[in-house]
Amino acid sequence: MTIRILFLGPLADLAGQLECEVEGPLDWDGLLAFAGPAVAEQLQLERVNVACAGKVLADKTALSAVDGDEIALLPPVSGG
Amino acid sequence: MTIRILFLGPLADLAGQLECEVEGPLDWDGLLAFAGPAVAEQLQLERVNVACAGKVLADKTALSAVDGDEIALLPPVSGG
Amino acid sequence: MRDIRLLTEVFIPGTLIGPFSGANPGLGGICTFIGEVRAEDGVEALELTQYEPITLPGMHELADRAFARFDLMGLLMVHRVGQMLPGEPIVCVSAAASHRRDAIEAVDFCMDHLKGRAWFWKREKRAGEWRWIEPRDEDYTDLARWKD
Amino acid sequence: MRDIRLLTEVFIPGTLIGPFSGANPGLGGICTFIGEVRAEDGVEALELTQYEPITLPGMHELADRAFARFDLMGLLMVHRVGQMLPGEPIVCVSAAASHRRDAIEAVDFCMDHLKGRAWFWKREKRAGEWRWIEPRDEDYTDLARWKD
């Protein structure tokens, strides 16, 4: 079991991949380091959200993922 | 040729008739006198309009109808 | 595409909206409001009276104002007159536009004006008795939102 | 009556709205907005991405808020995902209520939130190239109107 990280929307282009896997546990600093500078810069913007285990985190810097979790990196939405 | 006066909506109930005819010419005071006290009271309210010859009068007290005209007495609307 | 009508017979809104939507190719959004005779409080029937020389011309003026105020591709405004039964449609307004807010606001604008300023008089029948409907204070408040 | 759905295939709004309207007997008014892929500026296709664990649940939360905020009898909220062609419907929101302003405002409210806050990511294809769409400033302004 590992942690799965999904890059949604334009973040997938920036990351050059749709998803990847990483060994848990993973916290905010670990995510930033793992994501690489381009994605990390986006992640630090207020309008970019992070979901873990199916819930959008109210405070993404409190991320605390363990093996088996899915993390989704959510750029600004543009629906409708 | 005479002037035709139409009572729209609740004014027809108040007047006890849907329409009537009167010899022209007819001005505002003539209309009030002809309409009878109950309708005349309504006519003097700002929210009651008067149309003459197919046009709603901006100033109903400037009414100046001649034989052949149709006058319509228009109580507050309630559409839709 | 502009379609302004008074109807004296019951109508099926879908039969108007389908062709209207099709007549505005390239639209971004279409907003439609349909008002029906409410089946409540024992209302047995509703009657709407128009005054021919001004009612339909007034609806055309309202459409002119809507086109001037919003960025519209098309506007459909259909109003029933005569006697109607609960569940029957009274009014159908549909606006097609490139952007959604123009479509939605044009419908809101037209409905407020149809309710509060168009030349219709409405009465309803309850327990066999006809009673004229006075405009509600809300109708005037709604209308005041659009003052220039 | 509440009908909240994500659809992966092209849909015909009339086939949703007819049954929805029929499922809310006694309504006073029904307002419907349909958004379509605009055929402009050489857009060849549009793609909407969702994130399954949050997109549909987020739409249900939005419906909860609409029911709490407006006096509604029913709410239909249907959103396409996947690839779409110009002229195809993207979104259909319909609200049934006793009074027209609840129906119209609920649609306005849901559309602003679907555009500005629901979990969708949109890109469009022009001249063979896909490009992600950023939210417009207007979308945030529209959304700010509903702050409690």
mmCIF file with all atom_site columns, C-alpha atoms in Angstrom, chain C residues 12-144:
data_model
loop_
_atom_site.group_PDB
_atom_site.id
_atom_site.type_symbol
_atom_site.label_atom_id
_atom_site.label_alt_id
_atom_site.label_comp_id
_atom_site.label_asym_id
_atom_site.label_entity_id
_atom_site.label_seq_id
_atom_site.pdbx_PDB_ins_code
_atom_site.Cartn_x
_atom_site.Cartn_y
_atom_site.Cartn_z
_atom_site.occupancy
_atom_site.B_iso_or_equiv
_atom_site.pdbx_formal_charge
_atom_site.auth_seq_id
_atom_site.auth_comp_id
_atom_site.auth_asym_id
_atom_site.auth_atom_id
_atom_site.pdbx_PDB_model_num
ATOM 1   C CA . ILE C 1 12  ? -47.467 23.386 -23.912 1.00 0.00 ? 12  ILE C CA 1
ATOM 2   C CA . PRO C 1 13  ? -44.320 25.416 -23.128 1.00 0.00 ? 13  PRO C CA 1
ATOM 3   C CA . GLY C 1 14  ? -41.987 22.737 -24.513 1.00 0.00 ? 14  GLY C CA 1
ATOM 4   C CA . THR C 1 15  ? -43.508 23.154 -27.972 1.00 0.00 ? 15  THR C CA 1
ATOM 5   C CA . LEU C 1 16  ? -42.473 26.839 -27.888 1.00 0.00 ? 16  LEU C CA 1
ATOM 6   C CA . ILE C 1 17  ? -39.078 26.489 -26.223 1.00 0.00 ? 17  ILE C CA 1
ATOM 7   C CA . GLY C 1 18  ? -37.719 23.746 -28.485 1.00 0.00 ? 18  GLY C CA 1
ATOM 8   C CA . PRO C 1 19  ? -38.117 25.782 -31.688 1.00 0.00 ? 19  PRO C CA 1
ATOM 9   C CA . PHE C 1 20  ? -37.009 28.974 -29.893 1.00 0.00 ? 20  PHE C CA 1
ATOM 10  C CA . SER C 1 21  ? -33.813 27.323 -28.713 1.00 0.00 ? 21  SER C CA 1
ATOM 11  C CA . GLY C 1 22  ? -33.198 25.945 -32.189 1.00 0.00 ? 22  GLY C CA 1
ATOM 12  C CA . ALA C 1 23  ? -33.741 29.387 -33.719 1.00 0.00 ? 23  ALA C CA 1
ATOM 13  C CA . ASN C 1 24  ? -30.812 30.822 -31.742 1.00 0.00 ? 24  ASN C CA 1
ATOM 14  C CA . PRO C 1 25  ? -27.813 28.754 -32.845 1.00 0.00 ? 25  PRO C CA 1
ATOM 15  C CA . GLY C 1 26  ? -24.527 29.535 -31.145 1.00 0.00 ? 26  GLY C CA 1
ATOM 16  C CA . LEU C 1 27  ? -26.140 30.594 -27.878 1.00 0.00 ? 27  LEU C CA 1
ATOM 17  C CA . GLY C 1 28  ? -24.195 30.137 -24.655 1.00 0.00 ? 28  GLY C CA 1
ATOM 18  C CA . GLY C 1 29  ? -27.172 29.835 -22.364 1.00 0.00 ? 29  GLY C CA 1
ATOM 19  C CA . ILE C 1 30  ? -30.912 29.883 -22.339 1.00 0.00 ? 30  ILE C CA 1
ATOM 20  C CA . CYS C 1 31  ? -33.048 30.693 -19.327 1.00 0.00 ? 31  CYS C CA 1
ATOM 21  C CA . THR C 1 32  ? -36.754 29.949 -19.227 1.00 0.00 ? 32  THR C CA 1
ATOM 22  C CA . PHE C 1 33  ? -39.443 30.728 -16.700 1.00 0.00 ? 33  PHE C CA 1
ATOM 23  C CA . ILE C 1 34  ? -42.853 29.129 -16.822 1.00 0.00 ? 34  ILE C CA 1
ATOM 24  C CA . GLY C 1 35  ? -45.592 30.320 -14.488 1.00 0.00 ? 35  GLY C CA 1
ATOM 25  C CA . GLU C 1 36  ? -48.565 28.091 -13.840 1.00 0.00 ? 36  GLU C CA 1
ATOM 26  C CA . VAL C 1 37  ? -51.926 28.525 -12.165 1.00 0.00 ? 37  VAL C CA 1
ATOM 27  C CA . ARG C 1 38  ? -51.229 27.332 -8.630  1.00 0.00 ? 38  ARG C CA 1
ATOM 28  C CA . ALA C 1 39  ? -53.461 24.569 -7.396  1.00 0.00 ? 39  ALA C CA 1
ATOM 29  C CA . GLU C 1 40  ? -53.881 25.818 -3.862  1.00 0.00 ? 40  GLU C CA 1
ATOM 30  C CA . ASP C 1 41  ? -56.455 27.155 -1.449  1.00 0.00 ? 41  ASP C CA 1
ATOM 31  C CA . GLY C 1 42  ? -59.341 25.894 -3.524  1.00 0.00 ? 42  GLY C CA 1
ATOM 32  C CA . VAL C 1 43  ? -58.709 28.030 -6.588  1.00 0.00 ? 43  VAL C CA 1
ATOM 33  C CA . GLU C 1 44  ? -61.017 26.634 -9.263  1.00 0.00 ? 44  GLU C CA 1
ATOM 34  C CA . ALA C 1 45  ? -60.132 28.907 -12.161 1.00 0.00 ? 45  ALA C CA 1
ATOM 35  C CA . LEU C 1 46  ? -58.206 32.023 -13.082 1.00 0.00 ? 46  LEU C CA 1
ATOM 36  C CA . GLU C 1 47  ? -59.116 34.631 -15.652 1.00 0.00 ? 47  GLU C CA 1
ATOM 37  C CA . LEU C 1 48  ? -56.814 37.142 -17.259 1.00 0.00 ? 48  LEU C CA 1
ATOM 38  C CA . THR C 1 49  ? -58.239 40.131 -19.086 1.00 0.00 ? 49  THR C CA 1
ATOM 39  C CA . GLN C 1 50  ? -56.245 42.171 -21.564 1.00 0.00 ? 50  GLN C CA 1
ATOM 40  C CA . TYR C 1 51  ? -57.046 45.433 -23.324 1.00 0.00 ? 51  TYR C CA 1
ATOM 41  C CA . GLU C 1 52  ? -56.210 44.725 -26.910 1.00 0.00 ? 52  GLU C CA 1
ATOM 42  C CA . PRO C 1 53  ? -54.900 48.155 -28.043 1.00 0.00 ? 53  PRO C CA 1
ATOM 43  C CA . ILE C 1 54  ? -52.221 48.289 -25.340 1.00 0.00 ? 54  ILE C CA 1
ATOM 44  C CA . THR C 1 55  ? -51.509 44.821 -23.916 1.00 0.00 ? 55  THR C CA 1
ATOM 45  C CA . LEU C 1 56  ? -49.534 43.249 -26.759 1.00 0.00 ? 56  LEU C CA 1
ATOM 46  C CA . PRO C 1 57  ? -47.892 46.570 -27.776 1.00 0.00 ? 57  PRO C CA 1
ATOM 47  C CA . GLY C 1 58  ? -46.847 46.926 -24.117 1.00 0.00 ? 58  GLY C CA 1
ATOM 48  C CA . MET C 1 59  ? -45.207 43.487 -24.249 1.00 0.00 ? 59  MET C CA 1
ATOM 49  C CA . HIS C 1 60  ? -43.310 44.536 -27.373 1.00 0.00 ? 60  HIS C CA 1
ATOM 50  C CA . GLU C 1 61  ? -42.075 47.665 -25.586 1.00 0.00 ? 61  GLU C CA 1
ATOM 51  C CA . LEU C 1 62  ? -40.970 45.489 -22.692 1.00 0.00 ? 62  LEU C CA 1
ATOM 52  C CA . ALA C 1 63  ? -39.068 43.262 -25.134 1.00 0.00 ? 63  ALA C CA 1
ATOM 53  C CA . ASP C 1 64  ? -37.406 46.376 -26.615 1.00 0.00 ? 64  ASP C CA 1
ATOM 54  C CA . ARG C 1 65  ? -36.265 47.389 -23.148 1.00 0.00 ? 65  ARG C CA 1
ATOM 55  C CA . ALA C 1 66  ? -34.944 43.906 -22.420 1.00 0.00 ? 66  ALA C CA 1
ATOM 56  C CA . PHE C 1 67  ? -32.961 43.873 -25.676 1.00 0.00 ? 67  PHE C CA 1
ATOM 57  C CA . ALA C 1 68  ? -31.591 47.350 -24.880 1.00 0.00 ? 68  ALA C CA 1
ATOM 58  C CA . ARG C 1 69  ? -30.627 46.408 -21.340 1.00 0.00 ? 69  ARG C CA 1
ATOM 59  C CA . PHE C 1 70  ? -29.203 42.910 -21.760 1.00 0.00 ? 70  PHE C CA 1
ATOM 60  C CA . ASP C 1 71  ? -26.992 41.322 -24.362 1.00 0.00 ? 71  ASP C CA 1
ATOM 61  C CA . LEU C 1 72  ? -29.576 38.933 -25.829 1.00 0.00 ? 72  LEU C CA 1
ATOM 62  C CA . MET C 1 73  ? -29.715 36.764 -28.914 1.00 0.00 ? 73  MET C CA 1
ATOM 63  C CA . GLY C 1 74  ? -33.390 35.964 -28.600 1.00 0.00 ? 74  GLY C CA 1
ATOM 64  C CA . LEU C 1 75  ? -36.431 36.539 -26.427 1.00 0.00 ? 75  LEU C CA 1
ATOM 65  C CA . LEU C 1 76  ? -39.659 34.558 -26.227 1.00 0.00 ? 76  LEU C CA 1
ATOM 66  C CA . MET C 1 77  ? -42.534 36.064 -24.234 1.00 0.00 ? 77  MET C CA 1
ATOM 67  C CA . VAL C 1 78  ? -45.868 34.300 -24.311 1.00 0.00 ? 78  VAL C CA 1
ATOM 68  C CA . HIS C 1 79  ? -48.810 35.135 -22.066 1.00 0.00 ? 79  HIS C CA 1
ATOM 69  C CA . ARG C 1 80  ? -52.174 33.446 -21.748 1.00 0.00 ? 80  ARG C CA 1
ATOM 70  C CA . VAL C 1 81  ? -55.389 35.430 -21.545 1.00 0.00 ? 81  VAL C CA 1
ATOM 71  C CA . GLY C 1 82  ? -58.910 34.220 -20.835 1.00 0.00 ? 82  GLY C CA 1
ATOM 72  C CA . GLN C 1 83  ? -59.923 31.486 -18.395 1.00 0.00 ? 83  GLN C CA 1
ATOM 73  C CA . MET C 1 84  ? -57.415 28.952 -17.141 1.00 0.00 ? 84  MET C CA 1
ATOM 74  C CA . LEU C 1 85  ? -57.481 25.954 -14.825 1.00 0.00 ? 85  LEU C CA 1
ATOM 75  C CA . PRO C 1 86  ? -55.017 25.054 -12.045 1.00 0.00 ? 86  PRO C CA 1
ATOM 76  C CA . GLY C 1 87  ? -51.860 23.513 -13.486 1.00 0.00 ? 87  GLY C CA 1
ATOM 77  C CA . GLU C 1 88  ? -52.169 25.325 -16.804 1.00 0.00 ? 88  GLU C CA 1
ATOM 78  C CA . PRO C 1 89  ? -49.293 27.583 -17.847 1.00 0.00 ? 89  PRO C CA 1
ATOM 79  C CA . ILE C 1 90  ? -50.009 31.336 -17.690 1.00 0.00 ? 90  ILE C CA 1
ATOM 80  C CA . VAL C 1 91  ? -46.729 32.739 -18.873 1.00 0.00 ? 91  VAL C CA 1
ATOM 81  C CA . CYS C 1 92  ? -43.523 31.575 -20.515 1.00 0.00 ? 92  CYS C CA 1
ATOM 82  C CA . VAL C 1 93  ? -40.467 33.804 -20.899 1.00 0.00 ? 93  VAL C CA 1
ATOM 83  C CA . SER C 1 94  ? -37.276 32.480 -22.417 1.00 0.00 ? 94  SER C CA 1
ATOM 84  C CA . ALA C 1 95  ? -34.080 34.393 -23.121 1.00 0.00 ? 95  ALA C CA 1
ATOM 85  C CA . ALA C 1 96  ? -31.120 33.171 -25.156 1.00 0.00 ? 96  ALA C CA 1
ATOM 86  C CA . ALA C 1 97  ? -27.747 34.870 -24.758 1.00 0.00 ? 97  ALA C CA 1
ATOM 87  C CA . SER C 1 98  ? -24.036 34.351 -25.083 1.00 0.00 ? 98  SER C CA 1
ATOM 88  C CA . HIS C 1 99  ? -23.610 34.635 -21.334 1.00 0.00 ? 99  HIS C CA 1
ATOM 89  C CA . ARG C 1 100 ? -25.720 33.184 -18.596 1.00 0.00 ? 100 ARG C CA 1
ATOM 90  C CA . ARG C 1 101 ? -26.265 36.287 -16.486 1.00 0.00 ? 101 ARG C CA 1
ATOM 91  C CA . ASP C 1 102 ? -27.822 38.172 -19.398 1.00 0.00 ? 102 ASP C CA 1
ATOM 92  C CA . ALA C 1 103 ? -30.225 35.293 -20.002 1.00 0.00 ? 103 ALA C CA 1
ATOM 93  C CA . ILE C 1 104 ? -31.180 34.874 -16.342 1.00 0.00 ? 104 ILE C CA 1
ATOM 94  C CA . GLU C 1 105 ? -31.514 38.589 -15.628 1.00 0.00 ? 105 GLU C CA 1
ATOM 95  C CA . ALA C 1 106 ? -33.555 39.239 -18.759 1.00 0.00 ? 106 ALA C CA 1
ATOM 96  C CA . VAL C 1 107 ? -36.066 36.612 -17.629 1.00 0.00 ? 107 VAL C CA 1
ATOM 97  C CA . ASP C 1 108 ? -36.157 38.084 -14.125 1.00 0.00 ? 108 ASP C CA 1
ATOM 98  C CA . PHE C 1 109 ? -36.630 41.593 -15.593 1.00 0.00 ? 109 PHE C CA 1
ATOM 99  C CA . CYS C 1 110 ? -39.399 40.549 -17.979 1.00 0.00 ? 110 CYS C CA 1
ATOM 100 C CA . MET C 1 111 ? -41.263 38.565 -15.314 1.00 0.00 ? 111 MET C CA 1
ATOM 101 C CA . ASP C 1 112 ? -41.180 41.441 -12.815 1.00 0.00 ? 112 ASP C CA 1
ATOM 102 C CA . HIS C 1 113 ? -42.553 43.778 -15.468 1.00 0.00 ? 113 HIS C CA 1
ATOM 103 C CA . LEU C 1 114 ? -45.173 41.319 -16.682 1.00 0.00 ? 114 LEU C CA 1
ATOM 104 C CA . LYS C 1 115 ? -46.366 40.880 -13.095 1.00 0.00 ? 115 LYS C CA 1
ATOM 105 C CA . GLY C 1 116 ? -46.230 44.478 -12.022 1.00 0.00 ? 116 GLY C CA 1
ATOM 106 C CA . ARG C 1 117 ? -46.645 46.622 -15.072 1.00 0.00 ? 117 ARG C CA 1
ATOM 107 C CA . ALA C 1 118 ? -48.073 44.772 -18.078 1.00 0.00 ? 118 ALA C CA 1
ATOM 108 C CA . TRP C 1 119 ? -51.695 45.438 -18.960 1.00 0.00 ? 119 TRP C CA 1
ATOM 109 C CA . PHE C 1 120 ? -53.397 42.391 -17.485 1.00 0.00 ? 120 PHE C CA 1
ATOM 110 C CA . TRP C 1 121 ? -56.127 42.090 -14.901 1.00 0.00 ? 121 TRP C CA 1
ATOM 111 C CA . LYS C 1 122 ? -56.497 38.862 -13.024 1.00 0.00 ? 122 LYS C CA 1
ATOM 112 C CA . ARG C 1 123 ? -59.344 37.349 -11.072 1.00 0.00 ? 123 ARG C CA 1
ATOM 113 C CA . GLU C 1 124 ? -59.741 33.959 -9.501  1.00 0.00 ? 124 GLU C CA 1
ATOM 114 C CA . LYS C 1 125 ? -62.675 31.757 -8.706  1.00 0.00 ? 125 LYS C CA 1
ATOM 115 C CA . ARG C 1 126 ? -62.991 30.078 -5.315  1.00 0.00 ? 126 ARG C CA 1
ATOM 116 C CA . ALA C 1 127 ? -66.134 28.287 -4.199  1.00 0.00 ? 127 ALA C CA 1
ATOM 117 C CA . GLY C 1 128 ? -67.893 29.548 -7.285  1.00 0.00 ? 128 GLY C CA 1
ATOM 118 C CA . GLU C 1 129 ? -67.116 33.219 -6.562  1.00 0.00 ? 129 GLU C CA 1
ATOM 119 C CA . TRP C 1 130 ? -64.889 35.385 -8.769  1.00 0.00 ? 130 TRP C CA 1
ATOM 120 C CA . ARG C 1 131 ? -62.576 37.812 -6.983  1.00 0.00 ? 131 ARG C CA 1
ATOM 121 C CA . TRP C 1 132 ? -60.167 40.327 -8.521  1.00 0.00 ? 132 TRP C CA 1
ATOM 122 C CA . ILE C 1 133 ? -56.518 39.977 -7.546  1.00 0.00 ? 133 ILE C CA 1
ATOM 123 C CA . GLU C 1 134 ? -54.765 43.095 -6.350  1.00 0.00 ? 134 GLU C CA 1
ATOM 124 C CA . PRO C 1 135 ? -51.046 43.431 -7.042  1.00 0.00 ? 135 PRO C CA 1
ATOM 125 C CA . ARG C 1 136 ? -48.973 42.455 -4.018  1.00 0.00 ? 136 ARG C CA 1
ATOM 126 C CA . ASP C 1 137 ? -46.562 44.914 -2.382  1.00 0.00 ? 137 ASP C CA 1
ATOM 127 C CA . GLU C 1 138 ? -43.813 42.461 -3.320  1.00 0.00 ? 138 GLU C CA 1
ATOM 128 C CA . ASP C 1 139 ? -44.618 42.955 -6.985  1.00 0.00 ? 139 ASP C CA 1
ATOM 129 C CA . TYR C 1 140 ? -43.837 46.664 -6.663  1.00 0.00 ? 140 TYR C CA 1
ATOM 130 C CA . THR C 1 141 ? -40.693 45.981 -4.648  1.00 0.00 ? 141 THR C CA 1
ATOM 131 C CA . ASP C 1 142 ? -39.499 43.485 -7.258  1.00 0.00 ? 142 ASP C CA 1
ATOM 132 C CA . LEU C 1 143 ? -40.126 46.025 -9.993  1.00 0.00 ? 143 LEU C CA 1
ATOM 133 C CA . ALA C 1 144 ? -38.275 48.801 -8.167  1.00 0.00 ? 144 ALA C CA 1
#
